[in-house]
């Protein structure tokens, strides 16, 4: 049995974009606040100039939350594959622990992503010897699209929740 702690919607959270422009690409992506408070992560992925990804993230201070071991998402998607990313301060610049999920085109879903499903990445590459993801080390959460498909994308995120064991 779990109890949940809401992370989103949070009207005070500031989302920022990090797209392939950091490497010369031209993909666009941003997270904006939709009516009702949901997050709309949308834009367009382009392979031009060796691009191919878009992402958006927001701060999450792990020390202000109890320990948890999974995320629950309520999303409405476009049939494309996304990743939820949990960013830490481990390593030189921190790792991005990512867990992938495929959305239903035009449909909504509730997804549970346990920490065991998250893979550590550093600058887009897998990190084989990374420590396991721990909630207290998470400093930001976000979404990434890098599904090797060009074109527009749209992910509506109604909720991001932390799943805490009810003991």
PDB file of C-alpha atoms in Angstrom:
ATOM      1  CA  UNK A   1       0.000   0.000   0.000  1.00  0.00           C
ATOM      2  CA  UNK A   2       1.237   3.488  -0.850  1.00  0.00           C
ATOM      3  CA  UNK A   3       0.349   7.032  -0.052  1.00  0.00           C
ATOM      4  CA  UNK A   4       1.087   9.774  -2.539  1.00  0.00           C
ATOM      5  CA  UNK A   5       2.691  13.174  -2.235  1.00  0.00           C
ATOM      6  CA  UNK A   6       1.921  15.627  -5.024  1.00  0.00           C
ATOM      7  CA  UNK A   7       4.825  17.166  -6.916  1.00  0.00           C
ATOM      8  CA  UNK A   8       2.799  18.592  -9.820  1.00  0.00           C
ATOM      9  CA  UNK A   9       0.694  20.539 -10.340  1.00  0.00           C
ATOM     10  CA  UNK A  10       2.564  23.227  -8.452  1.00  0.00           C
ATOM     11  CA  UNK A  11       1.870  26.738  -9.757  1.00  0.00           C
ATOM     12  CA  UNK A  12       5.041  28.024  -8.077  1.00  0.00           C
ATOM     13  CA  UNK A  13       7.379  25.577  -9.845  1.00  0.00           C
ATOM     14  CA  UNK A  14       9.489  27.114 -12.593  1.00  0.00           C
ATOM     15  CA  UNK A  15      10.104  24.816 -15.564  1.00  0.00           C
ATOM     16  CA  UNK A  16      13.112  25.366 -17.827  1.00  0.00           C
ATOM     17  CA  UNK A  17      13.968  23.858 -21.208  1.00  0.00           C
ATOM     18  CA  UNK A  18      17.193  22.151 -22.214  1.00  0.00           C
ATOM     19  CA  UNK A  19      17.015  21.167 -25.874  1.00  0.00           C
ATOM     20  CA  UNK A  20      19.537  19.935 -28.421  1.00  0.00           C
ATOM     21  CA  UNK A  21      20.516  23.556 -29.141  1.00  0.00           C
ATOM     22  CA  UNK A  22      23.162  22.981 -26.447  1.00  0.00           C
ATOM     23  CA  UNK A  23      24.843  20.772 -29.096  1.00  0.00           C
ATOM     24  CA  UNK A  24      23.927  22.814 -32.180  1.00  0.00           C
ATOM     25  CA  UNK A  25      20.532  21.210 -32.884  1.00  0.00           C
ATOM     26  CA  UNK A  26      17.306  23.054 -33.659  1.00  0.00           C
ATOM     27  CA  UNK A  27      14.655  21.018 -31.805  1.00  0.00           C
ATOM     28  CA  UNK A  28      12.203  23.027 -29.734  1.00  0.00           C
ATOM     29  CA  UNK A  29      10.509  22.028 -26.531  1.00  0.00           C
ATOM     30  CA  UNK A  30       9.052  23.767 -23.519  1.00  0.00           C
ATOM     31  CA  UNK A  31       6.866  23.068 -20.521  1.00  0.00           C
ATOM     32  CA  UNK A  32       4.040  25.551 -20.057  1.00  0.00           C
ATOM     33  CA  UNK A  33       1.212  25.694 -17.557  1.00  0.00           C
ATOM     34  CA  UNK A  34      -2.080  24.564 -19.133  1.00  0.00           C
ATOM     35  CA  UNK A  35      -5.515  25.648 -17.887  1.00  0.00           C
ATOM     36  CA  UNK A  36      -6.222  23.863 -14.615  1.00  0.00           C
ATOM     37  CA  UNK A  37      -2.535  23.751 -13.683  1.00  0.00           C
ATOM     38  CA  UNK A  38      -1.353  20.764 -15.723  1.00  0.00           C
ATOM     39  CA  UNK A  39       2.019  20.888 -17.482  1.00  0.00           C
ATOM     40  CA  UNK A  40       2.081  20.844 -21.280  1.00  0.00           C
ATOM     41  CA  UNK A  41       5.440  19.610 -22.594  1.00  0.00           C
ATOM     42  CA  UNK A  42       5.379  20.282 -26.324  1.00  0.00           C
ATOM     43  CA  UNK A  43       7.481  21.295 -29.295  1.00  0.00           C
ATOM     44  CA  UNK A  44       9.129  19.648 -32.280  1.00  0.00           C
ATOM     45  CA  UNK A  45      12.092  17.286 -32.591  1.00  0.00           C
ATOM     46  CA  UNK A  46      14.480  17.854 -35.494  1.00  0.00           C
ATOM     47  CA  UNK A  47      17.535  15.886 -36.609  1.00  0.00           C
ATOM     48  CA  UNK A  48      18.992  18.995 -38.272  1.00  0.00           C
ATOM     49  CA  UNK A  49      22.552  19.847 -37.161  1.00  0.00           C
ATOM     50  CA  UNK A  50      22.846  16.471 -35.353  1.00  0.00           C
ATOM     51  CA  UNK A  51      19.895  17.250 -33.091  1.00  0.00           C
ATOM     52  CA  UNK A  52      17.167  14.953 -31.883  1.00  0.00           C
ATOM     53  CA  UNK A  53      15.999  15.720 -28.354  1.00  0.00           C
ATOM     54  CA  UNK A  54      14.022  18.162 -26.246  1.00  0.00           C
ATOM     55  CA  UNK A  55      13.607  18.313 -22.485  1.00  0.00           C
ATOM     56  CA  UNK A  56      12.136  20.379 -19.687  1.00  0.00           C
ATOM     57  CA  UNK A  57      12.740  20.214 -15.949  1.00  0.00           C
ATOM     58  CA  UNK A  58      11.904  21.822 -12.649  1.00  0.00           C
ATOM     59  CA  UNK A  59      13.593  21.866  -9.246  1.00  0.00           C
ATOM     60  CA  UNK A  60      12.644  19.329  -6.580  1.00  0.00           C
ATOM     61  CA  UNK A  61      14.379  19.483  -3.255  1.00  0.00           C
ATOM     62  CA  UNK A  62      14.610  15.882  -2.028  1.00  0.00           C
ATOM     63  CA  UNK A  63      15.464  16.804   1.531  1.00  0.00           C
ATOM     64  CA  UNK A  64      12.043  18.409   2.036  1.00  0.00           C
ATOM     65  CA  UNK A  65      10.176  15.198   1.154  1.00  0.00           C
ATOM     66  CA  UNK A  66      10.015  11.832   2.924  1.00  0.00           C
ATOM     67  CA  UNK A  67      11.795   8.861   1.356  1.00  0.00           C
ATOM     68  CA  UNK A  68       9.908   7.409  -1.586  1.00  0.00           C
ATOM     69  CA  UNK A  69      10.622   4.694  -4.147  1.00  0.00           C
ATOM     70  CA  UNK A  70       8.507   5.407  -7.225  1.00  0.00           C
ATOM     71  CA  UNK A  71       6.757   8.102  -9.233  1.00  0.00           C
ATOM     72  CA  UNK A  72       3.160   8.037 -10.417  1.00  0.00           C
ATOM     73  CA  UNK A  73       2.245  10.061 -13.512  1.00  0.00           C
ATOM     74  CA  UNK A  74      -1.142  11.025 -14.912  1.00  0.00           C
ATOM     75  CA  UNK A  75      -0.550  11.908 -18.556  1.00  0.00           C
ATOM     76  CA  UNK A  76      -2.324  12.352 -21.880  1.00  0.00           C
ATOM     77  CA  UNK A  77      -0.061  11.812 -24.833  1.00  0.00           C
ATOM     78  CA  UNK A  78       0.360  11.525 -28.566  1.00  0.00           C
ATOM     79  CA  UNK A  79       1.582   7.939 -28.939  1.00  0.00           C
ATOM     80  CA  UNK A  80       5.269   8.863 -28.692  1.00  0.00           C
ATOM     81  CA  UNK A  81       7.862   7.598 -26.207  1.00  0.00           C
ATOM     82  CA  UNK A  82       9.043   9.901 -23.423  1.00  0.00           C
ATOM     83  CA  UNK A  83      11.286   9.601 -20.390  1.00  0.00           C
ATOM     84  CA  UNK A  84      10.734  10.862 -16.884  1.00  0.00           C
ATOM     85  CA  UNK A  85      14.072  12.110 -15.586  1.00  0.00           C
ATOM     86  CA  UNK A  86      15.191  12.498 -11.989  1.00  0.00           C
ATOM     87  CA  UNK A  87      18.288  14.713 -11.819  1.00  0.00           C
ATOM     88  CA  UNK A  88      20.815  14.306  -8.981  1.00  0.00           C
ATOM     89  CA  UNK A  89      23.993  15.979  -7.839  1.00  0.00           C
ATOM     90  CA  UNK A  90      25.982  12.723  -7.946  1.00  0.00           C
ATOM     91  CA  UNK A  91      29.086  12.792 -10.114  1.00  0.00           C
ATOM     92  CA  UNK A  92      30.789  15.832 -11.594  1.00  0.00           C
ATOM     93  CA  UNK A  93      27.625  17.464 -12.936  1.00  0.00           C
ATOM     94  CA  UNK A  94      25.007  15.052 -11.609  1.00  0.00           C
ATOM     95  CA  UNK A  95      23.269  12.139 -13.246  1.00  0.00           C
ATOM     96  CA  UNK A  96      19.941  12.059 -15.034  1.00  0.00           C
ATOM     97  CA  UNK A  97      18.183   8.863 -13.988  1.00  0.00           C
ATOM     98  CA  UNK A  98      15.611   8.132 -16.704  1.00  0.00           C
ATOM     99  CA  UNK A  99      12.663   5.763 -17.067  1.00  0.00           C
ATOM    100  CA  UNK A 100      10.875   5.497 -20.411  1.00  0.00           C
ATOM    101  CA  UNK A 101       7.162   5.224 -21.127  1.00  0.00           C
ATOM    102  CA  UNK A 102       5.057   5.173 -24.277  1.00  0.00           C
ATOM    103  CA  UNK A 103       1.878   7.230 -24.352  1.00  0.00           C
ATOM    104  CA  UNK A 104      -1.489   6.386 -25.856  1.00  0.00           C
ATOM    105  CA  UNK A 105      -2.327   8.607 -28.818  1.00  0.00           C
ATOM    106  CA  UNK A 106      -5.235  10.765 -27.679  1.00  0.00           C
ATOM    107  CA  UNK A 107      -5.689   8.825 -24.451  1.00  0.00           C
ATOM    108  CA  UNK A 108      -4.849   9.379 -20.811  1.00  0.00           C
ATOM    109  CA  UNK A 109      -2.912   7.015 -18.591  1.00  0.00           C
ATOM    110  CA  UNK A 110      -1.788   6.516 -15.019  1.00  0.00           C
ATOM    111  CA  UNK A 111       1.764   5.158 -14.929  1.00  0.00           C
ATOM    112  CA  UNK A 112       3.869   3.974 -12.012  1.00  0.00           C
ATOM    113  CA  UNK A 113       7.627   4.151 -12.468  1.00  0.00           C
ATOM    114  CA  UNK A 114       9.589   2.447  -9.664  1.00  0.00           C
ATOM    115  CA  UNK A 115      13.164   3.557  -9.093  1.00  0.00           C
ATOM    116  CA  UNK A 116      14.355   0.103 -10.280  1.00  0.00           C
ATOM    117  CA  UNK A 117      13.206   1.145 -13.801  1.00  0.00           C
ATOM    118  CA  UNK A 118      15.449   4.234 -13.866  1.00  0.00           C
ATOM    119  CA  UNK A 119      18.788   4.106 -15.694  1.00  0.00           C
ATOM    120  CA  UNK A 120      21.591   6.534 -14.805  1.00  0.00           C
ATOM    121  CA  UNK A 121      22.788   8.694 -17.689  1.00  0.00           C
ATOM    122  CA  UNK A 122      25.411  11.396 -17.951  1.00  0.00           C
ATOM    123  CA  UNK A 123      25.268  13.739 -20.954  1.00  0.00           C
ATOM    124  CA  UNK A 124      23.066  11.250 -22.800  1.00  0.00           C
ATOM    125  CA  UNK A 125      25.228   8.176 -22.208  1.00  0.00           C
ATOM    126  CA  UNK A 126      24.487   5.242 -19.887  1.00  0.00           C
ATOM    127  CA  UNK A 127      26.508   5.121 -16.658  1.00  0.00           C
ATOM    128  CA  UNK A 128      27.092   1.510 -15.660  1.00  0.00           C
ATOM    129  CA  UNK A 129      28.588   2.028 -12.210  1.00  0.00           C
ATOM    130  CA  UNK A 130      26.206   4.696 -10.893  1.00  0.00           C
ATOM    131  CA  UNK A 131      24.689   4.284  -7.442  1.00  0.00           C
ATOM    132  CA  UNK A 132      20.989   3.391  -7.336  1.00  0.00           C
ATOM    133  CA  UNK A 133      18.522   6.273  -7.438  1.00  0.00           C
ATOM    134  CA  UNK A 134      17.542   7.523  -3.978  1.00  0.00           C
ATOM    135  CA  UNK A 135      14.790  10.047  -3.406  1.00  0.00           C
ATOM    136  CA  UNK A 136      16.902  12.228  -1.101  1.00  0.00           C
ATOM    137  CA  UNK A 137      19.425  12.819  -3.903  1.00  0.00           C
ATOM    138  CA  UNK A 138      16.846  14.075  -6.434  1.00  0.00           C
ATOM    139  CA  UNK A 139      17.249  17.791  -7.135  1.00  0.00           C
ATOM    140  CA  UNK A 140      14.994  18.156 -10.196  1.00  0.00           C
ATOM    141  CA  UNK A 141      12.451  16.210 -12.237  1.00  0.00           C
ATOM    142  CA  UNK A 142      11.605  16.561 -15.886  1.00  0.00           C
ATOM    143  CA  UNK A 143      10.667  15.036 -19.205  1.00  0.00           C
ATOM    144  CA  UNK A 144      12.802  14.108 -22.198  1.00  0.00           C
ATOM    145  CA  UNK A 145      11.820  13.158 -25.719  1.00  0.00           C
ATOM    146  CA  UNK A 146      14.536  11.469 -27.770  1.00  0.00           C
ATOM    147  CA  UNK A 147      12.590   8.710 -29.529  1.00  0.00           C
ATOM    148  CA  UNK A 148      14.402   8.949 -32.884  1.00  0.00           C
ATOM    149  CA  UNK A 149      11.326  10.457 -34.568  1.00  0.00           C
ATOM    150  CA  UNK A 150      11.211  13.920 -36.078  1.00  0.00           C
ATOM    151  CA  UNK A 151       8.177  16.117 -35.767  1.00  0.00           C
ATOM    152  CA  UNK A 152       5.823  17.680 -33.258  1.00  0.00           C
ATOM    153  CA  UNK A 153       5.173  16.216 -29.821  1.00  0.00           C
ATOM    154  CA  UNK A 154       2.656  16.904 -27.075  1.00  0.00           C
ATOM    155  CA  UNK A 155       2.525  15.487 -23.551  1.00  0.00           C
ATOM    156  CA  UNK A 156      -0.025  16.808 -21.059  1.00  0.00           C
ATOM    157  CA  UNK A 157       1.021  16.005 -17.491  1.00  0.00           C
ATOM    158  CA  UNK A 158      -1.909  16.286 -15.090  1.00  0.00           C
ATOM    159  CA  UNK A 159       0.066  15.007 -12.097  1.00  0.00           C
ATOM    160  CA  UNK A 160       3.467  13.874 -10.900  1.00  0.00           C
ATOM    161  CA  UNK A 161       3.326  12.143  -7.521  1.00  0.00           C
ATOM    162  CA  UNK A 162       5.838  10.478  -5.209  1.00  0.00           C
ATOM    163  CA  UNK A 163       4.744   7.026  -4.032  1.00  0.00           C
ATOM    164  CA  UNK A 164       5.644   6.555  -0.367  1.00  0.00           C
ATOM    165  CA  UNK A 165       5.337   3.171   1.353  1.00  0.00           C
ATOM    166  CA  UNK A 166       2.572   3.255   3.929  1.00  0.00           C
ATOM    167  CA  UNK A 167       4.146   1.652   6.963  1.00  0.00           C
TER     168      UNK A 167
END
